[in-house]
mmCIF file of C-alpha atoms in Angstrom:
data_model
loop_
_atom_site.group_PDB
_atom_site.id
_atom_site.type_symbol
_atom_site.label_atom_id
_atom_site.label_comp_id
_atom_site.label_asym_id
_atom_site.label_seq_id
_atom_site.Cartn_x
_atom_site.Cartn_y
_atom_site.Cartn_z
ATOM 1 C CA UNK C 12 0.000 0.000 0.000
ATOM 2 C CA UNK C 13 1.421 3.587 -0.991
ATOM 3 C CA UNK C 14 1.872 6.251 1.829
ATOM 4 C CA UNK C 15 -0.965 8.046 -0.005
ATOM 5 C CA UNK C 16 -3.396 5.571 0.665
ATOM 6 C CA UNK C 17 -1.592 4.950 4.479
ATOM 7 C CA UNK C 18 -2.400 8.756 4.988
ATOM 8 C CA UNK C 19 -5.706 8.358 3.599
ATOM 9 C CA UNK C 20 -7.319 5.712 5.593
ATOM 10 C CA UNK C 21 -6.169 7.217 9.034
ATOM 11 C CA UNK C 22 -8.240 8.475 11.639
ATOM 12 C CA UNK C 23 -7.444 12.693 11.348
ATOM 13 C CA UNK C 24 -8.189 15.182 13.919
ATOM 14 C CA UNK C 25 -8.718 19.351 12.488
ATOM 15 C CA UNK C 26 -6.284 21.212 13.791
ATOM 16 C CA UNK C 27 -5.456 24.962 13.893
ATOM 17 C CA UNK C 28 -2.332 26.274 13.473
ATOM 18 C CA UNK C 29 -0.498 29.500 13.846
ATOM 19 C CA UNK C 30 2.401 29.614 11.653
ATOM 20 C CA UNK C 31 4.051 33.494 11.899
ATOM 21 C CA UNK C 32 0.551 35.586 11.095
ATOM 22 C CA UNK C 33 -1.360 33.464 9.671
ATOM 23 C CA UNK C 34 -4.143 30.816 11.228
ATOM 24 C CA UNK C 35 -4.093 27.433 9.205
ATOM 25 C CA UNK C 36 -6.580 24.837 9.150
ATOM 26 C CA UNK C 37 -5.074 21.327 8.792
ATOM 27 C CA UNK C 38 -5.964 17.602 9.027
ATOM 28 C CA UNK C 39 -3.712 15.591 10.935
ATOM 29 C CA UNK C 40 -3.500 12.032 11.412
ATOM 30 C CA UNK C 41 -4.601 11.458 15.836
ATOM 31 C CA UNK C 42 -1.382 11.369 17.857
ATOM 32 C CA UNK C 43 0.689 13.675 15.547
ATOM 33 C CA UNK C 44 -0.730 16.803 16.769
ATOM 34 C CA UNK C 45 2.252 17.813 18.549
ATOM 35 C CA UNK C 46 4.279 17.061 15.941
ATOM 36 C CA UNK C 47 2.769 19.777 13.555
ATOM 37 C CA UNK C 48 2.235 22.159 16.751
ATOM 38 C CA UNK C 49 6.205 21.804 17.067
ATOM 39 C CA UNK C 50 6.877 22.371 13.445
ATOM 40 C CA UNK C 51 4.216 25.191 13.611
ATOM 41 C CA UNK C 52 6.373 26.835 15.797
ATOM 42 C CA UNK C 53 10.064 26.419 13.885
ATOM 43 C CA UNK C 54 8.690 28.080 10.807
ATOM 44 C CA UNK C 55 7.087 30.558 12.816
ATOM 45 C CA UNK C 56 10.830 31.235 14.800
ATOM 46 C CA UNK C 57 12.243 30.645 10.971
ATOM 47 C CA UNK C 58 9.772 33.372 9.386
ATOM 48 C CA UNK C 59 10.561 35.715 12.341
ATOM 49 C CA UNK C 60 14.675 36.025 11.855
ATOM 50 C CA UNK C 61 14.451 36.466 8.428
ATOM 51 C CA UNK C 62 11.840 39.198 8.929
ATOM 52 C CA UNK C 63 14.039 40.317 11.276
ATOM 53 C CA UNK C 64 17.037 40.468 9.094
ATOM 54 C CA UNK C 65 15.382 41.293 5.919
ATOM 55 C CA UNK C 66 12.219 43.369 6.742
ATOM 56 C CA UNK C 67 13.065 45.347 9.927
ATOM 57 C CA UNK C 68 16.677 46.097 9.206
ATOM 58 C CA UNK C 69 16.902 49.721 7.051
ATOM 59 C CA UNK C 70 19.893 49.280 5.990
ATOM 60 C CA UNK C 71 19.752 46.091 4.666
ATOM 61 C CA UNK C 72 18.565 45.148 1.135
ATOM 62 C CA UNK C 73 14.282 44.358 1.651
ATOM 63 C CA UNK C 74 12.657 41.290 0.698
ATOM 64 C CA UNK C 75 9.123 40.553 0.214
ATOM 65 C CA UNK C 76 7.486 38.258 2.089
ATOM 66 C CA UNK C 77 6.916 35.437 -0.620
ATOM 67 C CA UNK C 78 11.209 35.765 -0.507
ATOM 68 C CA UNK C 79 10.900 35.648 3.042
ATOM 69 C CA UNK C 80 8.600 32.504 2.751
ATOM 70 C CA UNK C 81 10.903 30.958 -0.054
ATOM 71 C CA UNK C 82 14.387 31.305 1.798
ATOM 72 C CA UNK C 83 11.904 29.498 4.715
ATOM 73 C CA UNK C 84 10.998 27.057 2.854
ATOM 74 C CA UNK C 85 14.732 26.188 1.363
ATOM 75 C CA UNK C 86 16.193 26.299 4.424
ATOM 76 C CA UNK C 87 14.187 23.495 5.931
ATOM 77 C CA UNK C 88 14.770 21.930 2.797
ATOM 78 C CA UNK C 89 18.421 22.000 2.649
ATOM 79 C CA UNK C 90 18.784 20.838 6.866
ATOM 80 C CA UNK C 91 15.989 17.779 5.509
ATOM 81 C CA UNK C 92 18.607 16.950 2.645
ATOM 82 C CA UNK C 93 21.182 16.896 5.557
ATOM 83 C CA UNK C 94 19.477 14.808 7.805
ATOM 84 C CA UNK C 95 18.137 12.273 4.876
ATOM 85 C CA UNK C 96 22.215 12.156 4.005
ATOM 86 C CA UNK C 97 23.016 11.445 7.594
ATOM 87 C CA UNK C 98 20.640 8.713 7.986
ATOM 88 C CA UNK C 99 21.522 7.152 4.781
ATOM 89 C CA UNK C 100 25.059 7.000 5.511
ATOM 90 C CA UNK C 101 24.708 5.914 8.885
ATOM 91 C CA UNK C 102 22.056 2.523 7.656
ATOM 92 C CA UNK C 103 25.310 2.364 5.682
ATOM 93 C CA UNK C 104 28.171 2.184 8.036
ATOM 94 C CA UNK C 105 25.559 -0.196 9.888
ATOM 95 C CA UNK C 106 25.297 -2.623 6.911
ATOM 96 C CA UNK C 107 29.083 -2.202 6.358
ATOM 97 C CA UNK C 108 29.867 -3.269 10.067
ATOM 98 C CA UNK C 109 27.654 -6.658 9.970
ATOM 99 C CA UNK C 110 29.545 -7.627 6.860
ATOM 100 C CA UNK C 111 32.636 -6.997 8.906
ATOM 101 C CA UNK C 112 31.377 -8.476 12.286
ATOM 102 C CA UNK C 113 30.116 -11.821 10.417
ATOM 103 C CA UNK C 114 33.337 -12.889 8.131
#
């Protein structure tokens, strides 16, 4: 069965969520609420230094918020890409050692 249809099939609870100014209505699956409450709350922090740095500061070159949502948006892409590369490498260096440990 695809993660689609997973996702599809399991019980959901609404939630609302305030990410930076805005209130966002959301399905998620019962038990994860936390989870997206948590991540809520990093792109909120995120959103905020950027604005920060790129809204607040005169003297600094301004960015719009869609920029300010973009660099967001790469920048927990880029740290995901990290993490998925660290993980990888590390079921890796796992496999690598039993081949090791068992000859």
């Amino acid at each position: 069965m695809c993660n689609m249809s997973k996702l599809k099939n399991m019980e959901k609870k609404k939630l609302t969520l305030h990410v930076y100014d805005w209130n966002l209505e959301v399905n998620v699956p019962k038990g994860e609420e936390q989870r997206f409450v948590d991540a809520a709350r990093k792109v909120s922090e995120k959103i905020e230094a950027y604005v920060e740095i790129y809204v607040r500061q005169q003297y600094v070159p301004q960015k719009s918020y869609m920029e300010i949502l973009l660099m967001t948006l790469l920048d927990f892409a880029v740290t995901s890409t990290e993490k998925e590369d660290v993980l990888g490498f590390n079921k890796l260096w796992r496999r690598i050692n039993n081949i090791i440990k068992h000859k």
